[in-house]
CSV table of C-alpha atoms in Angstrom, one decimal:
chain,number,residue,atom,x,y,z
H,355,UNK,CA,0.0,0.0,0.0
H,356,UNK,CA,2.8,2.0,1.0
H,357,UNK,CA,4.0,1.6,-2.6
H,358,UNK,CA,1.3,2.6,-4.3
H,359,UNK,CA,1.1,6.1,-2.6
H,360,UNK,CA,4.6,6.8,-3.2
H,361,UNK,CA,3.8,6.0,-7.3
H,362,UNK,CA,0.8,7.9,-6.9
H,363,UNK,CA,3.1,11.1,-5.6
H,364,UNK,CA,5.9,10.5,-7.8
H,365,UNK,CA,3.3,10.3,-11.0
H,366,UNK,CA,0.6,13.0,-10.0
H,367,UNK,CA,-1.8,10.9,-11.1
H,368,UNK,CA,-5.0,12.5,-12.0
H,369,UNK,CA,-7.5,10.0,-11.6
H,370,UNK,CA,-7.4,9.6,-7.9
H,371,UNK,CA,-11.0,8.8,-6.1
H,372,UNK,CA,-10.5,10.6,-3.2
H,373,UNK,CA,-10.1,14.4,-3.0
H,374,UNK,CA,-7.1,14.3,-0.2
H,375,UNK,CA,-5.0,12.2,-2.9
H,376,UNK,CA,-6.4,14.3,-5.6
H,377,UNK,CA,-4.0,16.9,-7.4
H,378,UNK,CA,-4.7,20.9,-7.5
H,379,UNK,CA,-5.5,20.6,-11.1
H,380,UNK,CA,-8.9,18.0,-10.9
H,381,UNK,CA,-10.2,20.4,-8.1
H,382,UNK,CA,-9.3,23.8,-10.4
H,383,UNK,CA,-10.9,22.2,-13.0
H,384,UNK,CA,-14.0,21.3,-10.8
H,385,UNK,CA,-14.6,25.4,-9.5
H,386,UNK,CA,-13.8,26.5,-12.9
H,387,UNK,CA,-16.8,23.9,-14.2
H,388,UNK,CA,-19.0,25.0,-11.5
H,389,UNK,CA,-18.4,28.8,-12.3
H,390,UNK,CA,-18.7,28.4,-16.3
H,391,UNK,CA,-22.2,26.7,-14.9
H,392,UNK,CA,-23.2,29.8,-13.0
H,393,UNK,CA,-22.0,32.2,-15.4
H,394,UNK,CA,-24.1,30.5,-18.1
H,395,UNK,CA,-27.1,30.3,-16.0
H,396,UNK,CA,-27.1,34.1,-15.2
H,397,UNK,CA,-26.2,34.8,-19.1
H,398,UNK,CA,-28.9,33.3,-19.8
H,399,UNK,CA,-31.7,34.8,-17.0
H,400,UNK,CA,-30.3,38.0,-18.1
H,401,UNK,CA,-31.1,37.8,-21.5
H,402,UNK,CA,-34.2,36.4,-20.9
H,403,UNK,CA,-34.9,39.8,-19.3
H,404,UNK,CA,-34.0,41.8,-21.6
H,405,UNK,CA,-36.4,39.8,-24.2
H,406,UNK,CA,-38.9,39.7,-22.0
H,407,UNK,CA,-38.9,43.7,-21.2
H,408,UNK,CA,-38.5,44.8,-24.4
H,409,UNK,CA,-41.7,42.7,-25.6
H,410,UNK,CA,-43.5,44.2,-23.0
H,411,UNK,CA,-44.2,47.7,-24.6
H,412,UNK,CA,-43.7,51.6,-24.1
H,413,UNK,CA,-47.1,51.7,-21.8
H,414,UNK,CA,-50.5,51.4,-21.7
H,415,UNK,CA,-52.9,51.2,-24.6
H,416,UNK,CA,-55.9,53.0,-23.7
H,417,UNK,CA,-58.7,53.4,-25.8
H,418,UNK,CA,-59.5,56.9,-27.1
H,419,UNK,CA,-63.2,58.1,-25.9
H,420,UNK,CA,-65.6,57.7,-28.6
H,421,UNK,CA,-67.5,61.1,-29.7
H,422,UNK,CA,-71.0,60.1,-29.8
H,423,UNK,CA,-72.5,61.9,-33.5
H,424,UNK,CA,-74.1,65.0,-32.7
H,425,UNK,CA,-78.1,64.6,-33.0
H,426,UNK,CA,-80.2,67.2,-34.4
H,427,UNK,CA,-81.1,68.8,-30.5
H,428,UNK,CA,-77.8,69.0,-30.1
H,429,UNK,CA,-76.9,71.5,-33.4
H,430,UNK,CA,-79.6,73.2,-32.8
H,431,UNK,CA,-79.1,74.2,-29.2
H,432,UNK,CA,-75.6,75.3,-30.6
H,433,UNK,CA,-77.5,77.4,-33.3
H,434,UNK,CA,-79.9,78.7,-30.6
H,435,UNK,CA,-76.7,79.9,-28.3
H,436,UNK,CA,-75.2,81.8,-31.4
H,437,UNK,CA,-78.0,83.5,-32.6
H,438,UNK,CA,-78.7,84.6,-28.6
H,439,UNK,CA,-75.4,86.0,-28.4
H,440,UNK,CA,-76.0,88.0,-31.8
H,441,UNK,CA,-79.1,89.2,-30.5
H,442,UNK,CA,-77.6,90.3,-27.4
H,443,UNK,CA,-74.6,91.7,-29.1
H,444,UNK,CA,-76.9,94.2,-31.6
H,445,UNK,CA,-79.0,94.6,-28.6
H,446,UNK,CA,-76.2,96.6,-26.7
H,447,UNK,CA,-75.1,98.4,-30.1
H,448,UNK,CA,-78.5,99.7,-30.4
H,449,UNK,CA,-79.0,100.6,-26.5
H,450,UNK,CA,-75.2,102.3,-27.3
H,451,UNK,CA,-77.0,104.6,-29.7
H,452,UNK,CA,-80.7,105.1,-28.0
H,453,UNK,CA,-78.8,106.2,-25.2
H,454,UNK,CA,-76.6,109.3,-26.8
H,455,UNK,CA,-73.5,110.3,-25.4
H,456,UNK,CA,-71.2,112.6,-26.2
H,457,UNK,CA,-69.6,111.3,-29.0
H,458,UNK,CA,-70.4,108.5,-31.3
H,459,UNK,CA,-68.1,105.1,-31.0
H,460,UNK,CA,-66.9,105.7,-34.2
H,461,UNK,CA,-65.2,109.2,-33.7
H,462,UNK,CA,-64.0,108.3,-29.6
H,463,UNK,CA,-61.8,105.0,-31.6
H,464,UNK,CA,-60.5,106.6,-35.0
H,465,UNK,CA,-59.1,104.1,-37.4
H,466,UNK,CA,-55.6,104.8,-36.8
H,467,UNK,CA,-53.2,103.3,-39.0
H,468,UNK,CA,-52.0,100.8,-35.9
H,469,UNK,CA,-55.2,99.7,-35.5
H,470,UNK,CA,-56.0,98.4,-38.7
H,471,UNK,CA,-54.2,95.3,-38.1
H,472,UNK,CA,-56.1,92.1,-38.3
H,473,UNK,CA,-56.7,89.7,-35.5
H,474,UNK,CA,-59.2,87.0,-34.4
H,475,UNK,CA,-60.5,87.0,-31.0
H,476,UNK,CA,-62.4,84.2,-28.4
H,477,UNK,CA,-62.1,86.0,-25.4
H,478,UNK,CA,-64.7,85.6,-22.4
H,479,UNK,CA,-63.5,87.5,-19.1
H,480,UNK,CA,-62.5,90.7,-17.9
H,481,UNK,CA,-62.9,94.1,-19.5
H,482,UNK,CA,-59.6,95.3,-18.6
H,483,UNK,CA,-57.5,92.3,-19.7
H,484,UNK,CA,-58.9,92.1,-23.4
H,485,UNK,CA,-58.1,96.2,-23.6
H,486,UNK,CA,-54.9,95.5,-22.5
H,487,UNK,CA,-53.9,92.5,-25.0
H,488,UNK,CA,-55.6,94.4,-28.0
H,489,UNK,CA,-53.5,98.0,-26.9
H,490,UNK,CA,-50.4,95.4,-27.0
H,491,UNK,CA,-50.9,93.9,-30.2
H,492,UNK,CA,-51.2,97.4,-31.4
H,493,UNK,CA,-48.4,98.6,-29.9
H,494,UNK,CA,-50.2,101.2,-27.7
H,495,UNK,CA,-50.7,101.5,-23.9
H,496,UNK,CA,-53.4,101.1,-21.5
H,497,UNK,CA,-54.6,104.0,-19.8
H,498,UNK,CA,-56.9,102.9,-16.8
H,499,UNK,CA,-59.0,106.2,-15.0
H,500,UNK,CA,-61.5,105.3,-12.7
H,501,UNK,CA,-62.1,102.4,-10.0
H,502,UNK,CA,-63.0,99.0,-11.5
H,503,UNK,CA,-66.5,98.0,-9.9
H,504,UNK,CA,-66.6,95.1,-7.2
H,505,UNK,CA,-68.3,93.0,-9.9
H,506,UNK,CA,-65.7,93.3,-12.8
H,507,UNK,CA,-67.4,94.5,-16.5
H,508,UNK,CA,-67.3,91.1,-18.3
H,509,UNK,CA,-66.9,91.1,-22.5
H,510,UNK,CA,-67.8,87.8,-24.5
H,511,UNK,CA,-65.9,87.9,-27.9
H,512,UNK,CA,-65.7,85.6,-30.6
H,513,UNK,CA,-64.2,87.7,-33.6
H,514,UNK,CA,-62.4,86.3,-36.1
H,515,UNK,CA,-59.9,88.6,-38.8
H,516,UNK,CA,-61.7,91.6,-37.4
H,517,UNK,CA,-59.2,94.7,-37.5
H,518,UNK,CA,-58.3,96.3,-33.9
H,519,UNK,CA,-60.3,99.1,-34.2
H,520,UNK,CA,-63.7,96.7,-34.8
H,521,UNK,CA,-62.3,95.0,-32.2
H,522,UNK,CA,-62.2,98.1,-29.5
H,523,UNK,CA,-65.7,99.2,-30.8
H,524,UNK,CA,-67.4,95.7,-29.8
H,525,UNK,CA,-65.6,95.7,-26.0
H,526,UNK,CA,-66.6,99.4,-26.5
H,527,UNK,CA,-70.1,98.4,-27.2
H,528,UNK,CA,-70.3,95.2,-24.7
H,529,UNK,CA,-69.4,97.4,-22.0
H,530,UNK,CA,-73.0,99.2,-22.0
H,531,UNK,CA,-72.5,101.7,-19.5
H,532,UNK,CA,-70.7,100.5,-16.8
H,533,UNK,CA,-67.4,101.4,-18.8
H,534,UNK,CA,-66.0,103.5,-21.7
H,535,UNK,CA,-62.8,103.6,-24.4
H,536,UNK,CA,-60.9,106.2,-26.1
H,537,UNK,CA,-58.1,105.6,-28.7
H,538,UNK,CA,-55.6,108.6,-28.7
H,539,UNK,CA,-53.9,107.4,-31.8
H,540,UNK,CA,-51.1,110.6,-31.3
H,541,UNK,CA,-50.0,109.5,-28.1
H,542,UNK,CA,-50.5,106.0,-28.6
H,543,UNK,CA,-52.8,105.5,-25.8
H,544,UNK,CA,-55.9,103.4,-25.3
H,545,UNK,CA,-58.3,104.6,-22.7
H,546,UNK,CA,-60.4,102.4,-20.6
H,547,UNK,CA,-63.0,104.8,-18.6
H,548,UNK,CA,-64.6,103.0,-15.7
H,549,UNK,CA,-68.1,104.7,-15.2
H,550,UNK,CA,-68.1,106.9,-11.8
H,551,UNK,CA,-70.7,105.1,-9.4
H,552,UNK,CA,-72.2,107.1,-6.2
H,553,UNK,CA,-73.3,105.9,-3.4
């Protein structure tokens, strides 16, 4: 027995059975097996990721509202709304004019040459505001005399390629009483008179 070991050691014998007898190389070879495994195992859950993710898809797929057709009540309620805001609209213009004032809309916004510029205009708020953007696109200022009521003077426009002046002359003429402009073309000025109120 004796012998055999020594031949063993003398000949590095790499088919040993027993892993005390067994040279460095056999058990190298063994973790570098059981590594290359691993390695493999994660290559591959790794790229079974990265297939799997990128068939998945940017997000979610939602489906876009569907616009029910408009039915006949529906048109004509829109047509109804329209022709109540034209109503109202020549109903102020005429009130404007039954009511005189000093001067006529006409001659208190001039068509000056900056206000012949064409715009359209959906606008539904404050008096003030709507002066102030159409001034701007004119390149005039706002003058503001007077005390804006507690309850601001609202103007509803819906004008569309209507030159500045027109423009001035329908918040001019939506603004009734409560609220007056003037266009000093000279000085580059647009007026917005708020009417005096006493208590």
């Amino acid at each position: 027995m004796v012998f055999m070991k020594r031949i063993n050691f003398q000949k590095r014998s790499f088919f040993s059975l027993t892993r005390r007898h067994a040279p460095v190389s056999i058990i190298a070879v063994h973790i570098v097996y059981k590594v290359k495994k691993m390695i493999n195992k994660s290559a591959v859950f790794i790229i079974a990721s990265i297939l799997l993710a990128g068939c998945r898809g940017g997000g979610i797929y939602m489906k876009p509202p569907l616009n029910n057709p408009s039915d006949d009540a529906t048109i004509k309620l829109a047509q109804a709304a329209s022709s109540v805001s034209d109503s109202m609209l020549e109903m102020q213009r005429i009130e404007k004019v039954i009511i005189p004032q000093s001067k006529d809309n006409t001659l208190t916004i001039p068509n000056a040459y900056n206000l012949q510029s064409r715009a359209s205009v959906d606008w539904s708020g404050p008096i003030e505001e709507v002066t102030l953007r159409v001034a701007r696109a004119a390149h005039f200022r706002l003058r503001v005399l007077g005390t804006e009521p507690a309850v601001p003077v609202l103007i509803s426009l819906n004008s569309k390629d209507m030159s500045l002046a027109e423009i001035l002359r329908d918040i001019d003429y939506q603004a009734g009483k409560k609220a007056n402009i003037y266009v000093y073309p000279n000085s580059q000025v647009v007026e917005l008179r708020y009417a005096k109120i006493y208590s």
